[in-house]
mmCIF file of C-alpha atoms and ligand atoms in Angstrom:
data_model
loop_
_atom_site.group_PDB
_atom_site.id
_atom_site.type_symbol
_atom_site.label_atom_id
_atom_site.label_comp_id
_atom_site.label_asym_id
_atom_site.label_seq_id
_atom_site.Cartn_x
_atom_site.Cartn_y
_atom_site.Cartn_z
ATOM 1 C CA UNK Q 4 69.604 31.262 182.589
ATOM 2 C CA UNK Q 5 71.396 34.552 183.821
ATOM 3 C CA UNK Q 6 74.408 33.342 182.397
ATOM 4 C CA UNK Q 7 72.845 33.438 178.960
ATOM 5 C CA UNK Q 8 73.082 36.801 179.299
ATOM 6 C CA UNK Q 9 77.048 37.235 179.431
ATOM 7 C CA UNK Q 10 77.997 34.828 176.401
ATOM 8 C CA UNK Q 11 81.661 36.339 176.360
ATOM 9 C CA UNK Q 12 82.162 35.932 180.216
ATOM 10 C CA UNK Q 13 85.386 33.675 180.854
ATOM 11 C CA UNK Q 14 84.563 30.645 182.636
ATOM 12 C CA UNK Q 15 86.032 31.093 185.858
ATOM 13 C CA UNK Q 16 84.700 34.117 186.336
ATOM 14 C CA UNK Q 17 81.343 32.847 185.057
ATOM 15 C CA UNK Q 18 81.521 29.735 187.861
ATOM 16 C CA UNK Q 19 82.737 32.377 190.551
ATOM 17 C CA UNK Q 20 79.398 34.364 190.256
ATOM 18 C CA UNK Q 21 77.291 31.650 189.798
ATOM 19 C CA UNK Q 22 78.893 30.416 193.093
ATOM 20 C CA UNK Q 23 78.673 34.520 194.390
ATOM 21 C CA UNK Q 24 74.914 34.009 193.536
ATOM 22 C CA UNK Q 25 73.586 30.950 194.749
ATOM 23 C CA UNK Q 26 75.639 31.802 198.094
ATOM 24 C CA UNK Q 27 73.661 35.376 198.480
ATOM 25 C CA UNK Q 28 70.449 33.409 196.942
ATOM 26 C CA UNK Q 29 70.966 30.458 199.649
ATOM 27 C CA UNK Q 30 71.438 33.631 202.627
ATOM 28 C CA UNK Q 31 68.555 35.305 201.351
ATOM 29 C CA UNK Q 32 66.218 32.513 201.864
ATOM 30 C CA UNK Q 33 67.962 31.681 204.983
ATOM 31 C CA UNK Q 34 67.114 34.506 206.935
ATOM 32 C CA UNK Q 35 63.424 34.744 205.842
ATOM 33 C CA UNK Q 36 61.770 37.751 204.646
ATOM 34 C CA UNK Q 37 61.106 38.220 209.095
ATOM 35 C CA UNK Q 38 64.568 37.187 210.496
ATOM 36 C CA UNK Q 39 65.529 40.678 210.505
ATOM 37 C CA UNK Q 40 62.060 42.292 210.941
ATOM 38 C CA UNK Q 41 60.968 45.452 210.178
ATOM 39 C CA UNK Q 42 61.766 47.125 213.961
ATOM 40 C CA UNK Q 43 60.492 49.802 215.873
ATOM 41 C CA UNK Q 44 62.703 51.941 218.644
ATOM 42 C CA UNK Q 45 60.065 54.386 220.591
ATOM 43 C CA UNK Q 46 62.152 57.310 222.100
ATOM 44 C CA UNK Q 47 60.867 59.094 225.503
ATOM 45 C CA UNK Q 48 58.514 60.808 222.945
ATOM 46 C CA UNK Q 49 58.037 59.373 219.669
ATOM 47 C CA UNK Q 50 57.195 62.600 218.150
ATOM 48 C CA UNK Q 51 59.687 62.821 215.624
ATOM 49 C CA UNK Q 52 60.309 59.715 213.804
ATOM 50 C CA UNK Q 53 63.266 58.893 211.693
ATOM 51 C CA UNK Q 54 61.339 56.595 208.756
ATOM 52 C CA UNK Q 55 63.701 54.091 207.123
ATOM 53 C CA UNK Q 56 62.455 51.796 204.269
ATOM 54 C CA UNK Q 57 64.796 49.599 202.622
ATOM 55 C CA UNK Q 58 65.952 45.732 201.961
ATOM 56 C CA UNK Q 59 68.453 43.176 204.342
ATOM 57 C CA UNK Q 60 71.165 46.099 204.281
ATOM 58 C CA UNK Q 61 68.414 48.742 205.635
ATOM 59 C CA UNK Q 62 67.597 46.188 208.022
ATOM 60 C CA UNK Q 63 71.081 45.740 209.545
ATOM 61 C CA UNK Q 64 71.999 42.391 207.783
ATOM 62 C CA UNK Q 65 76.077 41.904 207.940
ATOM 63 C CA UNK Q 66 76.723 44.188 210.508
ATOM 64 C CA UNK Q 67 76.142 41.009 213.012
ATOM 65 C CA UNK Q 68 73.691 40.494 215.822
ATOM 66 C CA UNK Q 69 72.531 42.272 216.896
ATOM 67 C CA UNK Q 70 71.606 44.825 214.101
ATOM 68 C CA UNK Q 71 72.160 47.688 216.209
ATOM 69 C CA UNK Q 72 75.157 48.443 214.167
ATOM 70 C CA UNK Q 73 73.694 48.363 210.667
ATOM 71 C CA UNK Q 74 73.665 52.022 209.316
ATOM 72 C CA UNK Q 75 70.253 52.621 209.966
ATOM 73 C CA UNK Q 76 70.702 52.302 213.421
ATOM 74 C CA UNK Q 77 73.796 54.364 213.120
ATOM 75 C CA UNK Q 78 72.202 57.013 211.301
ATOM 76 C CA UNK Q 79 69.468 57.633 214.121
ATOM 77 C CA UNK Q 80 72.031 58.177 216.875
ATOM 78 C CA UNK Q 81 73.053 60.402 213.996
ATOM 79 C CA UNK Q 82 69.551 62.083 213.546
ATOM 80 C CA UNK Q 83 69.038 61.706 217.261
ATOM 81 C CA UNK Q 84 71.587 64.290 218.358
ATOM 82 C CA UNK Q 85 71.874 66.413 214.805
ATOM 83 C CA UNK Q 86 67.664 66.489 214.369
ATOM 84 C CA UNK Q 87 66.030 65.915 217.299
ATOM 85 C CA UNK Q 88 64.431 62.805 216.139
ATOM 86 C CA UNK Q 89 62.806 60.428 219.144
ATOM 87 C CA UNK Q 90 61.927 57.081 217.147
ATOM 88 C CA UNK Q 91 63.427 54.903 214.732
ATOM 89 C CA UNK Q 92 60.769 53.542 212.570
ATOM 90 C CA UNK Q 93 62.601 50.619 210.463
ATOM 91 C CA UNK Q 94 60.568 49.611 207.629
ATOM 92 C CA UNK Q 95 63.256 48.186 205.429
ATOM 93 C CA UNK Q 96 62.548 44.389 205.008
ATOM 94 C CA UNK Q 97 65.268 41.637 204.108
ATOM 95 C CA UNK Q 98 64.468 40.486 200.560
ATOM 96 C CA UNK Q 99 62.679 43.672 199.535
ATOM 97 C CA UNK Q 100 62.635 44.173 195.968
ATOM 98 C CA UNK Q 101 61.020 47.539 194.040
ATOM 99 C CA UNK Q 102 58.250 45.534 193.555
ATOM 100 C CA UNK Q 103 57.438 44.050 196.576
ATOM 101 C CA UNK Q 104 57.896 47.391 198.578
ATOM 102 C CA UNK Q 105 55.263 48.683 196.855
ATOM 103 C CA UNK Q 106 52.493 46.070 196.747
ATOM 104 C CA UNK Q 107 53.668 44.311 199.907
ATOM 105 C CA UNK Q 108 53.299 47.181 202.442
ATOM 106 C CA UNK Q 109 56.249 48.318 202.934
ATOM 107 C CA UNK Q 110 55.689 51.470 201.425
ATOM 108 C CA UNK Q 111 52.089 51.907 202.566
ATOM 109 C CA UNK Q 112 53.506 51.701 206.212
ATOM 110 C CA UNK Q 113 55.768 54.099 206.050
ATOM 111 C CA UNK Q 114 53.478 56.699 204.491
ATOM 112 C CA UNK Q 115 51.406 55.798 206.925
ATOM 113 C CA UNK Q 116 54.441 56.691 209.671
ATOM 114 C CA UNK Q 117 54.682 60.313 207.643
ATOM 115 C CA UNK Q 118 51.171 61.267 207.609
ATOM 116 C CA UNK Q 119 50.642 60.344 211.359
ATOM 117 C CA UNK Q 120 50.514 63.305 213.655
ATOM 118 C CA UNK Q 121 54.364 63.174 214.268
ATOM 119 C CA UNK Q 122 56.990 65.410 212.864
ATOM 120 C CA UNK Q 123 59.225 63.253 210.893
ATOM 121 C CA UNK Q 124 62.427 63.848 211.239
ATOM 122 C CA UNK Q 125 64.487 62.501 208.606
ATOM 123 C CA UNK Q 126 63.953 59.857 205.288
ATOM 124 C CA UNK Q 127 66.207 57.024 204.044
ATOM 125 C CA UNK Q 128 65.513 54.023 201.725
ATOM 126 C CA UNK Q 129 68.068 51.299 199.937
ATOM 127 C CA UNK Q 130 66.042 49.526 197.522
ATOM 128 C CA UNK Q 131 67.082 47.672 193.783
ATOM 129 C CA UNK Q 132 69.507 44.702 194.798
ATOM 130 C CA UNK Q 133 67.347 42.712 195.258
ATOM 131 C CA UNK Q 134 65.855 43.456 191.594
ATOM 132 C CA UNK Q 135 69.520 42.479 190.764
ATOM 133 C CA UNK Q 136 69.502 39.505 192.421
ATOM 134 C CA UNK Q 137 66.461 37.738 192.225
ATOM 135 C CA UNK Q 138 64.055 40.328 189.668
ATOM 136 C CA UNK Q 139 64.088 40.653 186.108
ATOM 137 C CA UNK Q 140 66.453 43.535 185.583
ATOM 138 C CA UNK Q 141 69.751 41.950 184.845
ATOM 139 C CA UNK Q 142 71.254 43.389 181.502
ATOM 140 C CA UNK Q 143 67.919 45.507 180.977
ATOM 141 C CA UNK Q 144 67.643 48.413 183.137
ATOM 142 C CA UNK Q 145 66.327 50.823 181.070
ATOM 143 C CA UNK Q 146 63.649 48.575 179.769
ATOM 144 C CA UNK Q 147 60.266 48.931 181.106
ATOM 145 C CA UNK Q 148 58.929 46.437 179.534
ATOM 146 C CA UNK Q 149 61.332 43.846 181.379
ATOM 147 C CA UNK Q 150 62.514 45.797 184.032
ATOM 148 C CA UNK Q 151 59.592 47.606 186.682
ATOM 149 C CA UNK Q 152 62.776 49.145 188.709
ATOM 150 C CA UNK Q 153 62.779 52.483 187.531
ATOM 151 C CA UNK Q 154 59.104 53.255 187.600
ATOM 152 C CA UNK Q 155 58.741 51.261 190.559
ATOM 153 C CA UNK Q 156 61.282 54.039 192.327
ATOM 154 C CA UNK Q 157 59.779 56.365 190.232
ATOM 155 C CA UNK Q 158 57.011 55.886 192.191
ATOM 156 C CA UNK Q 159 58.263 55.204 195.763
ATOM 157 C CA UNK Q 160 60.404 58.455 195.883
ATOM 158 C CA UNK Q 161 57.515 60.389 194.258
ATOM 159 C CA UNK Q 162 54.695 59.148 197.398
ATOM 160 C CA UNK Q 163 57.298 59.641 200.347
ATOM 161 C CA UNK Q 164 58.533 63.193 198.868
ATOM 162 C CA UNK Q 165 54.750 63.811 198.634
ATOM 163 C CA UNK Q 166 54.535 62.993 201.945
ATOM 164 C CA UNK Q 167 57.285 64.686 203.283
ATOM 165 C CA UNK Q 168 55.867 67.855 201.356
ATOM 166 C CA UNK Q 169 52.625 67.534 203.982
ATOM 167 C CA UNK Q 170 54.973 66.926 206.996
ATOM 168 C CA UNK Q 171 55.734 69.702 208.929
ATOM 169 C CA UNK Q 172 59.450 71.364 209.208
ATOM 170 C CA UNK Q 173 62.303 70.695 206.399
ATOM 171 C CA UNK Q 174 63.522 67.327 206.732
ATOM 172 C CA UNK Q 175 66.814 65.110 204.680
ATOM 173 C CA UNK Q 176 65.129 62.408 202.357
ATOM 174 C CA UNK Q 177 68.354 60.428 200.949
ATOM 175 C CA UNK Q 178 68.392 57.010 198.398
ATOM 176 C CA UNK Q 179 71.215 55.004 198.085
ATOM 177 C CA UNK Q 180 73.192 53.986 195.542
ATOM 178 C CA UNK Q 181 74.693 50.737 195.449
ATOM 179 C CA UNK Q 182 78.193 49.701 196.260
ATOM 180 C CA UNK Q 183 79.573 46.620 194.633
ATOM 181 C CA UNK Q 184 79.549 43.331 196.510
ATOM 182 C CA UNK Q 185 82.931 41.987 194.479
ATOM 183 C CA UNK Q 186 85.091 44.897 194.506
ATOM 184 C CA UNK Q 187 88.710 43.651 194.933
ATOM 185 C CA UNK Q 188 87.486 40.319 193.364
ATOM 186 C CA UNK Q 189 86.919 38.912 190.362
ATOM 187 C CA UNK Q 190 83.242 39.182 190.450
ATOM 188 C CA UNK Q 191 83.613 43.041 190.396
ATOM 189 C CA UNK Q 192 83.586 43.295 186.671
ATOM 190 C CA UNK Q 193 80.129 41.418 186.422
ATOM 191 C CA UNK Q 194 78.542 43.404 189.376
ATOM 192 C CA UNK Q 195 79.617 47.143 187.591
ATOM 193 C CA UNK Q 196 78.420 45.781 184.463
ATOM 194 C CA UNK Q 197 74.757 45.796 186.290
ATOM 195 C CA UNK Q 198 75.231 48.892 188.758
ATOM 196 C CA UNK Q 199 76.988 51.171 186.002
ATOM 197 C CA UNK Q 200 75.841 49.664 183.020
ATOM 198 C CA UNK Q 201 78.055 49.176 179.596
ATOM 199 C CA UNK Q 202 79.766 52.711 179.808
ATOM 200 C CA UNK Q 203 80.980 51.832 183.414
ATOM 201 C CA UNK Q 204 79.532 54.713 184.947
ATOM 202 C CA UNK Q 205 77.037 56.571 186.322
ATOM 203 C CA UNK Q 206 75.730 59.547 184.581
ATOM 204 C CA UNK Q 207 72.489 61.812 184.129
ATOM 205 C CA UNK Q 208 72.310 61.448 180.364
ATOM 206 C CA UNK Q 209 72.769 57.365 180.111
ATOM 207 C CA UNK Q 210 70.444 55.769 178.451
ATOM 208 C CA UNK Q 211 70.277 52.080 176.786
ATOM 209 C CA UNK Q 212 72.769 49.883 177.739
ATOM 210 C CA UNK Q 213 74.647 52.049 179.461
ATOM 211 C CA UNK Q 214 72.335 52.288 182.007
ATOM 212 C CA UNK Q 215 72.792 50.057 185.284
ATOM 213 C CA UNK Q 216 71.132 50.192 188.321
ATOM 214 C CA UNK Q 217 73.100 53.298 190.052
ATOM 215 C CA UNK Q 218 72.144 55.117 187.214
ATOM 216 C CA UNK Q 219 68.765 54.776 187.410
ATOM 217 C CA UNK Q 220 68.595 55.548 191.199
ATOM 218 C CA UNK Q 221 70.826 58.762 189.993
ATOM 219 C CA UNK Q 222 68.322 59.674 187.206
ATOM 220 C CA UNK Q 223 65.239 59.083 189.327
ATOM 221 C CA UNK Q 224 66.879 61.224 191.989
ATOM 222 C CA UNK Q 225 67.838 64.138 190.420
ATOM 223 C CA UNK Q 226 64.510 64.253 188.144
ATOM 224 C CA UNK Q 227 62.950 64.580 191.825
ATOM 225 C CA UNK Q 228 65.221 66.379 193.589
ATOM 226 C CA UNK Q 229 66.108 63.673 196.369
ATOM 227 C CA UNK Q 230 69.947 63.382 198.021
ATOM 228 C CA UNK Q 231 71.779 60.413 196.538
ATOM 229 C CA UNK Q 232 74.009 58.507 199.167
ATOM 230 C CA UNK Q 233 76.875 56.829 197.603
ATOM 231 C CA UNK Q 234 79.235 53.997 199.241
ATOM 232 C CA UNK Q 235 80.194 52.931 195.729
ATOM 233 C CA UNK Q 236 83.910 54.946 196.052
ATOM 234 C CA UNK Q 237 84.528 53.479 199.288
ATOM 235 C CA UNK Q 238 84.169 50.460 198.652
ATOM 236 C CA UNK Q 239 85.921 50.028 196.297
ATOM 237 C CA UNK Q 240 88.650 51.066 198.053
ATOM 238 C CA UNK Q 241 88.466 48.826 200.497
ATOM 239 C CA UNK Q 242 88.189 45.877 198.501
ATOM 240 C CA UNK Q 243 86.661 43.339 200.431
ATOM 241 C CA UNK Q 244 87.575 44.556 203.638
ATOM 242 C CA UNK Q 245 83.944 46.183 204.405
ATOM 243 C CA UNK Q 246 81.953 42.904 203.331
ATOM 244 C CA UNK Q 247 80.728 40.455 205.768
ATOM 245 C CA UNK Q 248 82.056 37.372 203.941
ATOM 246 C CA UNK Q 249 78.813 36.130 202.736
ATOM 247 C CA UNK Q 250 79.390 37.797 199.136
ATOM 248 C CA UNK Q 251 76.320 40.378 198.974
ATOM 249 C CA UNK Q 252 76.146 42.277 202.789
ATOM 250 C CA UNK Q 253 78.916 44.431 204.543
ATOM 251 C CA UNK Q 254 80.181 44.140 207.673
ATOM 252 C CA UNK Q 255 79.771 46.672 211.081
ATOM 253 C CA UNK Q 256 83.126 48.661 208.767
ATOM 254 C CA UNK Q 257 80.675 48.274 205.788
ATOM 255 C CA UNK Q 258 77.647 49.768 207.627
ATOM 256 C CA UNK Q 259 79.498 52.629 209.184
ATOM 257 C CA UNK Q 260 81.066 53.749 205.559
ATOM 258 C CA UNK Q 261 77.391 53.810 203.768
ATOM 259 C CA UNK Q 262 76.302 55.850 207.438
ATOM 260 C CA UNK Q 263 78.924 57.879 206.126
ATOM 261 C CA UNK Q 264 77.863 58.214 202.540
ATOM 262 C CA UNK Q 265 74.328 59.455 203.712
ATOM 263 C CA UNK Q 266 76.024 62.195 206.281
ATOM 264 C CA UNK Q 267 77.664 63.276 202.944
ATOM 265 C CA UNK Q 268 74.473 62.946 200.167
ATOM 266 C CA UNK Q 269 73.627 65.131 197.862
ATOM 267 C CA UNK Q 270 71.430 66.033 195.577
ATOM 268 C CA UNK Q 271 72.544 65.485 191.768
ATOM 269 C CA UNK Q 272 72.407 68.348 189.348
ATOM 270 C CA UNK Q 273 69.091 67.203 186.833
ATOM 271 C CA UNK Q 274 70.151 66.859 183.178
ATOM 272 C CA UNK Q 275 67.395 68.820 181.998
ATOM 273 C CA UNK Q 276 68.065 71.987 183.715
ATOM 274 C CA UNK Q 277 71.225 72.587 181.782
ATOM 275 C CA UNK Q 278 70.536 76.125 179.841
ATOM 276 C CA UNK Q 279 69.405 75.744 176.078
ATOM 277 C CA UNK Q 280 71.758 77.233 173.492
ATOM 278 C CA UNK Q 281 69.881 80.308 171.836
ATOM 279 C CA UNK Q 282 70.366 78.398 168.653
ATOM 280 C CA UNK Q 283 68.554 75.596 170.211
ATOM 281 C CA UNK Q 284 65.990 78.526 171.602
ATOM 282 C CA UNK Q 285 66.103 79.693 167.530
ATOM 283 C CA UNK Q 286 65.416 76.336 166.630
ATOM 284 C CA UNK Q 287 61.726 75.983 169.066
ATOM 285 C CA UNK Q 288 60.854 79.215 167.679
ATOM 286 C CA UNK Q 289 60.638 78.035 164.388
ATOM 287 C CA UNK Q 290 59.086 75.051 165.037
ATOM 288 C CA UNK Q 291 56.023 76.781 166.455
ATOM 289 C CA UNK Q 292 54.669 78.015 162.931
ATOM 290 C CA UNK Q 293 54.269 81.540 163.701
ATOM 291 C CA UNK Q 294 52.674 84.507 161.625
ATOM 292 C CA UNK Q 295 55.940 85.199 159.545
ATOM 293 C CA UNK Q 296 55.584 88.498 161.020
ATOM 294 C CA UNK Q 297 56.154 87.675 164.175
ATOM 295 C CA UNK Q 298 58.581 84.724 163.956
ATOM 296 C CA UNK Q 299 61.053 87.161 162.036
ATOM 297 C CA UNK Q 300 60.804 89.726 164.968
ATOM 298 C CA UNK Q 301 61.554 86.589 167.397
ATOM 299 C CA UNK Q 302 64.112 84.857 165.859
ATOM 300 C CA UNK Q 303 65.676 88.393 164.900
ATOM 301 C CA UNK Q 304 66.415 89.341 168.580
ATOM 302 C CA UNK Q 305 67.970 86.298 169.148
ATOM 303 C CA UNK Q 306 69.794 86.539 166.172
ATOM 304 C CA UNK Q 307 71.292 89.629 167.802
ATOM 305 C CA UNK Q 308 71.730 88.253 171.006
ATOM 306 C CA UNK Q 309 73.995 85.625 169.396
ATOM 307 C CA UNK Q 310 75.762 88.130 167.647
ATOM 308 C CA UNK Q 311 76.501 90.210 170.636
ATOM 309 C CA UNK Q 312 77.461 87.236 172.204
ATOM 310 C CA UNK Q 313 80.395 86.447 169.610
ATOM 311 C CA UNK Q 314 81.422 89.972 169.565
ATOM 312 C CA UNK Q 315 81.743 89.916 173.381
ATOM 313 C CA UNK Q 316 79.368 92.289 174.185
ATOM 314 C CA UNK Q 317 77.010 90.370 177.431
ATOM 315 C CA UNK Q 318 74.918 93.628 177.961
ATOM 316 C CA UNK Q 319 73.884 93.674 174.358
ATOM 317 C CA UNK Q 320 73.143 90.275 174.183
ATOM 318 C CA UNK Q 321 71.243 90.655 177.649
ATOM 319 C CA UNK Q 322 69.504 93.365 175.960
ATOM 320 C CA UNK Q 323 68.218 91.355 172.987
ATOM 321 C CA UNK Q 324 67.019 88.293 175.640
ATOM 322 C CA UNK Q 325 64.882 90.953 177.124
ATOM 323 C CA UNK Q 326 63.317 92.459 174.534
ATOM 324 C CA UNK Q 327 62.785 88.704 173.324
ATOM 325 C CA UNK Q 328 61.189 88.101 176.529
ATOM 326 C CA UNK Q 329 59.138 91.238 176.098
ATOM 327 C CA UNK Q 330 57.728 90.636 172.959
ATOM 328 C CA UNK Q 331 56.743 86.924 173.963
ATOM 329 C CA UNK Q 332 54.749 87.765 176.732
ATOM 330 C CA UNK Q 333 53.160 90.119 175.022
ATOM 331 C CA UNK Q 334 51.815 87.454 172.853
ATOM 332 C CA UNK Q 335 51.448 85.276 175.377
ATOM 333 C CA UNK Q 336 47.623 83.785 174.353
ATOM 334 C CA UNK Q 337 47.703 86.002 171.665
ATOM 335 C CA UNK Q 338 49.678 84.463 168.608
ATOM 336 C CA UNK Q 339 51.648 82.565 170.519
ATOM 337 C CA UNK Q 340 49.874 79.480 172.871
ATOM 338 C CA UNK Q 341 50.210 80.150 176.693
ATOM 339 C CA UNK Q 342 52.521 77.090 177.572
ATOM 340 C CA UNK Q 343 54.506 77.498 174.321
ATOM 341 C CA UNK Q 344 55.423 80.829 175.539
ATOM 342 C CA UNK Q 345 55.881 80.264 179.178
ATOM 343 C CA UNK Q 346 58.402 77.560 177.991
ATOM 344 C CA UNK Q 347 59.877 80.183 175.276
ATOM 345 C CA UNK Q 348 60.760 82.484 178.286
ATOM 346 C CA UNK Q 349 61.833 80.283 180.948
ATOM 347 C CA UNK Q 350 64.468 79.241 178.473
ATOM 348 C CA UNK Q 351 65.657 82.754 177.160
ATOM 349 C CA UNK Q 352 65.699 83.224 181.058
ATOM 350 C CA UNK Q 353 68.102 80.259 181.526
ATOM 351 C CA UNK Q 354 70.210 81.945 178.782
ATOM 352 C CA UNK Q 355 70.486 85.174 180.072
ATOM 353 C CA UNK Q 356 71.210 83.842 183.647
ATOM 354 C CA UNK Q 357 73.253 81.050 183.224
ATOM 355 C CA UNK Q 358 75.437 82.216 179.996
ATOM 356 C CA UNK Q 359 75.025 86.049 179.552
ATOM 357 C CA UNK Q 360 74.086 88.185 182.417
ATOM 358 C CA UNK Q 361 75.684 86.495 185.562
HETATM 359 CA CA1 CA E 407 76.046 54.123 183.160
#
């Protein structure tokens, strides 16, 4: 049925990830949704909690018994000595899809860790291979009527920042991205089709096809303003040499490079914050069906402020924003609607910041 979906794949390499499948579907069901359970390490005080949500990779799975090396566990030595955190409170779950961490309890638990009288210390969550694996998402990750992942993490990232915002004290709060379980192999091809999508890589303004599961994770991330931990790069250069062998988790090497990618997350730059273009600001103006009066007086100063612009001359065009500015909020639920002016000014501000003045 999954192979349906890639009509033009060459055999071989068609048989090798049906094999790569059924070998990670056959491990998954091996180990139980509790043969890596969800575990709990009380410090001296467990005051500060490091909350980790997650699937089998959160939950140490590859880095061999016991978990203690999976990068969880690395990371709260990490957070131990860097934040001050006492516990490690390991929600992540083997299995865990997007959907079952948030109507199976995983999330509700760990909210539940947040809002207890505890200062948490620090935030991590892997979650979306197994909505590769065994979901519905294959092929279709920007659909939401086939595919819950998005607003599924839409969701999970939005309650735990929440959270977080209620918690006392500034604390990291990281996703990761996905590294690919064939790299080096044949298999790699059909994994990046699903974690990068059709264009082969991730990016803020993919949509359609070209979206794969890394760029939704990217997307969701930056709309929310949540670090991004990526393996993906090292992996791949490593080729296998970071996987465990059983086709879908990496090894202790594997673990300790995605610790490594969290130590060095950060948060991407949201598409939508990129500065308008004062044509583009021109443009809204219009749109708004103004007294003719007024929408000639508007579009005029930007008019000039473009024309300053192209003649080189900033501090006249910085002049012309202003008095734009000026003349908006002084309309501001007058002629011109309250939120329809707030979002005239915030742009010219982006302008004038971004392009003109700085
Ligand atoms: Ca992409």
């Amino acid at each position: 049925m999954r192979a349906a979906k890639h009509p033009n794949l060459p055999i071989p390499i068609a048989l090798a990830l049906l094999a790569c499948l059924a070998f990670a579907a056959s491990a998954v069901a091996s180990e139980g949704p509790d043969a890596v359970s969800p575990s709990v390490i009380a410090g001296p005080e467990a005051s500060g909690p490091y909350v980790a949500l997650g699937d089998s990779i959160g939950a140490g799975a590859g880095a061999g018994p016991p978990p203690g090396a999976g990068y969880v566990y690395l990371l709260y030595d990490e957070y131990a000595s860097s934040l001050g955190a006492t516990s490690l409170l390991n929600r992540s779950q083997s299995g865990a899809t997007s959907t079952s961490l948030i109507s199976g309890g995983q999330l509700d638990t760990a909210l539940a860790d947040i809002d207890a009288a505890s200062d948490t210390k620090a935030v991590t969550i892997d979650i979306g291979g197994n909505d590769y694996l065994n979901g519905t998402c294959r092929g279709d990750w920007d659909d939401p009527s086939g595919c819950p992942f998005r607003a599924n993490l839409a969701t999970a990232l939005g309650a735990l920042k929440q959270a977080l915002g209620n918690d006392p004290g500034d604390e990291p709060f990281t996703v990761m991205a996905y590294y690919n379980p064939g790299a080096g192999t044949a298999s790699a091809g059909v994994y990046d089709a699903d974690l990068l999508g059709a264009n082969g890589r991730i990016d803020c303004t993919d949509s359609g096809a070209d979206v794969g599961l890394n760029d939704v994770i990217l997307q969701e991330a930056a709309t929310l303003g949540i670090a991004v931990a990526d393996p993906y790069p090292a992996f791949e250069a490593a080729g296998q040499s970071l996987m465990s062998g059983d086709g879908i988790h990496p090894n202790a090497a594997g673990h300790q490079a995605i610790a490594e990618a969290f130590g060095e997350a950060v948060v991407p730059e949201p598409c939508d914050q990129l500065p308008p273009t004062i044509s583009e600001l021109i443009e809204m103006v219009e749109a708004l069906g103004l007294p003719s009066g007024i929408e000639r007086s508007l579009v005029g100063k930007l008019e000039q402020a473009q024309s300053n612009l192209t003649r080189a001359n900033p501090n006249g065009a910085c002049g012309k924003l202003g008095a734009f500015i000026n003349e908006v909020e002084a309309q501001t639920g007058k002629k011109i609607d309250s939120a329809e002016a707030e979002s005239l000014i915030a742009d010219a501000r982006l302008i004038r910041d971004s392009e003109v003045c700085s």
